[in-house]
Tab-separated table of C-alpha atoms in Angstrom:
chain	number	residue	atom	x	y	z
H	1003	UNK	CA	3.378	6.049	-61.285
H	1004	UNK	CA	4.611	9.426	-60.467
H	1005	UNK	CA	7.979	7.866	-59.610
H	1006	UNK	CA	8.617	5.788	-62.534
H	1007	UNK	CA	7.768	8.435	-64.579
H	1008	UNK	CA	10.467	10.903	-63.131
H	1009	UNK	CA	12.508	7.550	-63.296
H	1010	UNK	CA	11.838	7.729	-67.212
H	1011	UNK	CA	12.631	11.084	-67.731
H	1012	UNK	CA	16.204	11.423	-66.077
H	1013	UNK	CA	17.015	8.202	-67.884
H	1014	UNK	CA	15.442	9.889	-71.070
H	1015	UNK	CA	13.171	6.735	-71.104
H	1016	UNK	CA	9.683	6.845	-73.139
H	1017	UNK	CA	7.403	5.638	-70.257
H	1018	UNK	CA	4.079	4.183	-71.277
H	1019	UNK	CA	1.233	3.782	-68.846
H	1020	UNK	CA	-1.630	1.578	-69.594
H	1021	UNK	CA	-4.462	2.856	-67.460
H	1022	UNK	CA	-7.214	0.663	-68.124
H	1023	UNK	CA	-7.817	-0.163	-65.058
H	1024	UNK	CA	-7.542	3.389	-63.639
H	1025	UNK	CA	-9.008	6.003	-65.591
H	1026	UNK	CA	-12.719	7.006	-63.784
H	1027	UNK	CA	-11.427	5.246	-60.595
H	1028	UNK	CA	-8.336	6.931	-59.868
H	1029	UNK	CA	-6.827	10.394	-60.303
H	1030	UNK	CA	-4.474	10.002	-64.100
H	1031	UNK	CA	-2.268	12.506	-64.582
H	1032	UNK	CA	-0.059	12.733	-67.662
H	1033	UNK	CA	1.768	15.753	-66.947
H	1034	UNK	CA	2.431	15.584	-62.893
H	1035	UNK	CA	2.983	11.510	-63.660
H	1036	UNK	CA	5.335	12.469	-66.742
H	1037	UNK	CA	3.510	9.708	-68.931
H	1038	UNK	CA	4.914	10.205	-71.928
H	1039	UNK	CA	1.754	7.336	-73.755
H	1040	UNK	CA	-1.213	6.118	-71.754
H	1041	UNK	CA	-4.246	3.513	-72.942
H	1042	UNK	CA	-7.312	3.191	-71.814
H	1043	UNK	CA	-10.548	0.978	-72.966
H	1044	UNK	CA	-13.745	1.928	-73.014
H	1045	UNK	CA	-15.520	-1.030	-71.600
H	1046	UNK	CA	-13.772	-0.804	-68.244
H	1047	UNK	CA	-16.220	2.529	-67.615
H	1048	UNK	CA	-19.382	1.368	-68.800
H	1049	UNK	CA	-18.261	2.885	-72.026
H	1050	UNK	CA	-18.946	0.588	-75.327
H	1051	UNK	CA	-16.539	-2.356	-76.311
H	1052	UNK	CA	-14.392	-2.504	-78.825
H	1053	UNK	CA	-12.907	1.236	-78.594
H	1054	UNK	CA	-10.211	2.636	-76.785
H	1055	UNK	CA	-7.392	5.484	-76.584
H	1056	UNK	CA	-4.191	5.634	-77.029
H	1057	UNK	CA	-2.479	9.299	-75.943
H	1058	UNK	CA	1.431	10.160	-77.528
H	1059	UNK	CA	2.689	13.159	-76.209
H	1060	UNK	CA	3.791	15.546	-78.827
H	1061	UNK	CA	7.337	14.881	-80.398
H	1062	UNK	CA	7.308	10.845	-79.799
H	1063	UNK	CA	7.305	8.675	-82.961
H	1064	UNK	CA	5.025	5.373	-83.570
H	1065	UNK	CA	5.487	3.110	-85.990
H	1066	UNK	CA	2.163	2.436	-87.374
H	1067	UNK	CA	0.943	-1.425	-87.408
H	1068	UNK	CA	-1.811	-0.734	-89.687
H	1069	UNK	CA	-1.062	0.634	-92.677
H	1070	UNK	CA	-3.620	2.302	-95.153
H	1071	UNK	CA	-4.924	5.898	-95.369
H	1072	UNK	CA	-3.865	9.154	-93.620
H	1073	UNK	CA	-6.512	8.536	-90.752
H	1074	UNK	CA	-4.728	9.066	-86.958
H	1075	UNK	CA	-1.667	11.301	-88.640
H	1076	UNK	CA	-0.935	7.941	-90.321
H	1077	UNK	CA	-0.612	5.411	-87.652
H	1078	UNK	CA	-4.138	3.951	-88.095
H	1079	UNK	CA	-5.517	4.053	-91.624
H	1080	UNK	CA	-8.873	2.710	-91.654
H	1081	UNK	CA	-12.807	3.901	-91.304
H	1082	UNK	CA	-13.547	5.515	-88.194
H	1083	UNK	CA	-15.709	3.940	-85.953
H	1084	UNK	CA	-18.030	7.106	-85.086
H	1085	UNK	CA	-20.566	5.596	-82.647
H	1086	UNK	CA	-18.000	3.865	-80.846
H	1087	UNK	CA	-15.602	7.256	-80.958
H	1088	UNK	CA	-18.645	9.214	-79.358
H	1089	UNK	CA	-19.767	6.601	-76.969
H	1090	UNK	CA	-15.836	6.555	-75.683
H	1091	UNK	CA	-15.721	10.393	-75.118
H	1092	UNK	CA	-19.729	10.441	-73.632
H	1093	UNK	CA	-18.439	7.370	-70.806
H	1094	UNK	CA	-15.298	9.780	-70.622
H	1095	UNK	CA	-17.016	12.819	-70.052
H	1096	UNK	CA	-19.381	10.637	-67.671
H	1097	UNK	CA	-16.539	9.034	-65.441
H	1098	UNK	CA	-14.825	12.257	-64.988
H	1099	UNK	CA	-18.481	13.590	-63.709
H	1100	UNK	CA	-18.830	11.042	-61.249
H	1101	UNK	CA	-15.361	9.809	-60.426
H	1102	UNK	CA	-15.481	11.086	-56.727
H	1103	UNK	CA	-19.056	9.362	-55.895
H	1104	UNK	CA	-17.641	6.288	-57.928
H	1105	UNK	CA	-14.898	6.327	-55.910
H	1106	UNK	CA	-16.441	6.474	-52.582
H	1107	UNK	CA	-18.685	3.967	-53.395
H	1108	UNK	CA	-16.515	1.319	-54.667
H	1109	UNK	CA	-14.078	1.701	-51.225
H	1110	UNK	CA	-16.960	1.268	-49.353
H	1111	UNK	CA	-18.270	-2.137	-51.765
H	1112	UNK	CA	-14.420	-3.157	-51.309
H	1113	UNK	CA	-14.594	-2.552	-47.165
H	1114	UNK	CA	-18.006	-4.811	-47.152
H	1115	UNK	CA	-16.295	-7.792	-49.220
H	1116	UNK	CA	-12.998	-7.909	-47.300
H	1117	UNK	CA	-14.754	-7.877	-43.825
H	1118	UNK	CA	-17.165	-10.685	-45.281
H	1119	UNK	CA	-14.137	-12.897	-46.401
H	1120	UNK	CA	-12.069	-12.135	-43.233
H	1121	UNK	CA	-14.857	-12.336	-41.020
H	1122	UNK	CA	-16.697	-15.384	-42.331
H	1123	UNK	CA	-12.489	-17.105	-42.632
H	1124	UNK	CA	-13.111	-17.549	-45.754
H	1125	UNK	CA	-10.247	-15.838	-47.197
H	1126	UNK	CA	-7.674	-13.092	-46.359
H	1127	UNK	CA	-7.610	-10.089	-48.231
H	1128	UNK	CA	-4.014	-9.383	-49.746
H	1129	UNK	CA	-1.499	-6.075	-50.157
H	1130	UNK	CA	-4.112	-4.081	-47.169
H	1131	UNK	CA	-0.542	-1.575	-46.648
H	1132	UNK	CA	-0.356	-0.671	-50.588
H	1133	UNK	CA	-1.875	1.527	-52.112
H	1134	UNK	CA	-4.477	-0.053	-54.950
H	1135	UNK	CA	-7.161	0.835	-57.369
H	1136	UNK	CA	-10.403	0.469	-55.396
H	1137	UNK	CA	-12.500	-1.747	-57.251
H	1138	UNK	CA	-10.045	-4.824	-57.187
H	1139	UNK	CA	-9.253	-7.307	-54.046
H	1140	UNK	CA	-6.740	-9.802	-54.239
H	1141	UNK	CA	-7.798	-12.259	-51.849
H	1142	UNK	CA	-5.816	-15.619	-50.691
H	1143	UNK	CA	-8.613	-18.763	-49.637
H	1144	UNK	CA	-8.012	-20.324	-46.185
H	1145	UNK	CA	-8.017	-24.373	-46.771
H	1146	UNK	CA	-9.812	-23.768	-50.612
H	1147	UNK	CA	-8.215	-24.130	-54.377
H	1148	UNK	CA	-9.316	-20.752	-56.193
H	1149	UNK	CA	-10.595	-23.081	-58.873
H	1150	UNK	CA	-12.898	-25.200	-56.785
H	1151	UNK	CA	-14.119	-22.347	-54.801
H	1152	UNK	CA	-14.807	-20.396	-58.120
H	1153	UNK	CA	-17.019	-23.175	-59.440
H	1154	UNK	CA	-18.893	-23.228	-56.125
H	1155	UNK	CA	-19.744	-19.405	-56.527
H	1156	UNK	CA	-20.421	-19.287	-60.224
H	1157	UNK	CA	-23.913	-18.063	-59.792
H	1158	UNK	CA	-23.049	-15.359	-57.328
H	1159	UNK	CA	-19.218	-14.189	-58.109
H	1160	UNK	CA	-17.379	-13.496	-61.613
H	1161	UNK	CA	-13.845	-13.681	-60.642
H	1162	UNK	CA	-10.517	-14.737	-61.869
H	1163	UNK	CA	-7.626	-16.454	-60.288
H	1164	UNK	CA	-5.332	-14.428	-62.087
H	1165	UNK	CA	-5.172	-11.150	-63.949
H	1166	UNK	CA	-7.874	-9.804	-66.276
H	1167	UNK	CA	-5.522	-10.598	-68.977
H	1168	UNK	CA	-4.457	-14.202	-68.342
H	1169	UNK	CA	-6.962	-15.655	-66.254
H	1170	UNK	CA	-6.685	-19.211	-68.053
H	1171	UNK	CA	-2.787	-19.097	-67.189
H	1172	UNK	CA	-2.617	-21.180	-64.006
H	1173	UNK	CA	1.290	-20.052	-62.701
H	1174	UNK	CA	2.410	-17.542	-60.128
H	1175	UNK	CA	1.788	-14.000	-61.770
H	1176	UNK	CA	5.589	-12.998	-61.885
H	1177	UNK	CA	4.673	-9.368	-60.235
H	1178	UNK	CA	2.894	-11.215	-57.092
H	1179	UNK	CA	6.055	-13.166	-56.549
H	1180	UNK	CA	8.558	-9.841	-57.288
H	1181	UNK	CA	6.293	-8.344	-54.231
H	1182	UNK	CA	5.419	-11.249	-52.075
H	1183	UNK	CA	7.299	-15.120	-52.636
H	1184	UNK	CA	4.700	-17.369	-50.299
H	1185	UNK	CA	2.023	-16.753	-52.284
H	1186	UNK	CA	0.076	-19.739	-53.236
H	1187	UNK	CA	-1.761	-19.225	-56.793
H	1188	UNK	CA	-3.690	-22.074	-56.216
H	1189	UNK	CA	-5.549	-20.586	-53.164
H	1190	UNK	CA	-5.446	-17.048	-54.807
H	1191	UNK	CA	-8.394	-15.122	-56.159
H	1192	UNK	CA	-8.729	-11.563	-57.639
H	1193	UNK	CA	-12.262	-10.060	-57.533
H	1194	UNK	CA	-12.851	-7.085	-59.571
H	1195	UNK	CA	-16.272	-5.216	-58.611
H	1196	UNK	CA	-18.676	-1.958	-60.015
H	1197	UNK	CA	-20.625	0.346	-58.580
C-alpha cells in the first residue's frame, strides 16, 4: 500500500484505499501509506451493520451523491444514525485494543486450516510467498469443483468461491489471473475466518 501510495503522490494521483478488510487485522496507516481516502465497514470487526467510514484528507473535494442538509460538511445530508455512529467508534476503539491478540490468533487459526487442507490433500493453500491479511486463505481443491465441495461443507464452512463482493460471479477474478494465469476458478475457494 505504502508503494502505491508514494506512486500516487509523485504522479499527484488521489489514491483511495478501501480497508475493509484490514482495519483491526492489520497495521493502516494513512500518513506513512500516503492514503489520501480510506473506507472501512463496521461489520467486518464485530462492529454493527449498516455503518461505515469514509476518511478525506484535508484539501480533497467530493462531490456529494446525496443531497439534502448541511450534515457531513455537505456531502451526506440526512439524519444521523447515532447508535450505529457509536457502535462504529466502540468496535473501533475495541479492535485497536485487541488488534495484536487478534492478530496472533487468527495466524495461528490460518496455520491450523492450511496444514488440515494440505495435509488431509484436500486442497493447496494459494499466494504462501505474499504477504496477506491473516484471516483469509485462498485455497485451490485437488480433483473437487469449489461449488460441489461447498455444498458438501455447508453445515461446517461459510465460504465463497470468489471475493466477498462477487461471490455469485462464477469467472476468473481478473486480479488472480494479473498475479497467477493457471488458476482454475472452478477448483478455487476463498475462506475468510474470526477469532
Amino acid at each position: 500500500i505504502a508503494r502505491i501510495g508514494n506512486i500516487a503522490k509523485e504522479k499527484d494521483v488521489v489514491f483511495f484505499c478501501d480497508a475493509t478488510q484490514a482495519v483491526g487485522k492489520v497495521e493502516v496507516d494513512i500518513v506513512k501509506d500516503q492514503i489520501d481516502m480510506l473506507c472501512f465497514s463496521g461489520h467486518k470487526m464485530n462492529g454493527p451493520k449498516g455503518v461505515g467510514a469514509l476518511y478525506i484528507k484535508n484539501g480533497i473535494k467530493v462531490n456529494p451523491i446525496i443531497h439534502g442538509g448541511g450534515q457531513e460538511m455537505g456531502l451526506r445530508g440526512g439524519t444521523y444514525n447515532t447508535p450505529l455512529i457509536v457502535g462504529l467508534g466502540e468496535s473501533s476503539r475495541i479492535a485497536k485494543e485487541e488488534m495484536i491478540n487478534n492478530v496472533i490468533s487468527l495466524s495461528n487459526k490460518r496455520k491450523e486450516i492450511s496444514h488440515f487442507y494440505e495435509s488431509n490433500n484436500i486442497g493447496t493453500v494459494n499466494f504462501k510467498d505474499a504477504p496477506t491479511a491473516p484471516h483469509i486463505i485462498s485455497i485451490t481443491l485437488e480433483n473437487q469443483e469449489a461449488e460441489d465441495y461447498l455444498l458438501l461443507q455447508s453445515k461446517e464452512l461459510v465460504a465463497s468461491t470468489g471475493s466477498a463482493c462477487s461471490s455469485s460471479i462464477v469467472e476468473k477474478s481478473h486480479v488472480i489471473q494479473a498475479l497467477y494465469k493457471d488458476f482454475e476458478v472452478k477448483e478455487l475457494i476463498r475462506i475468510s475466518f474470526s477469532r
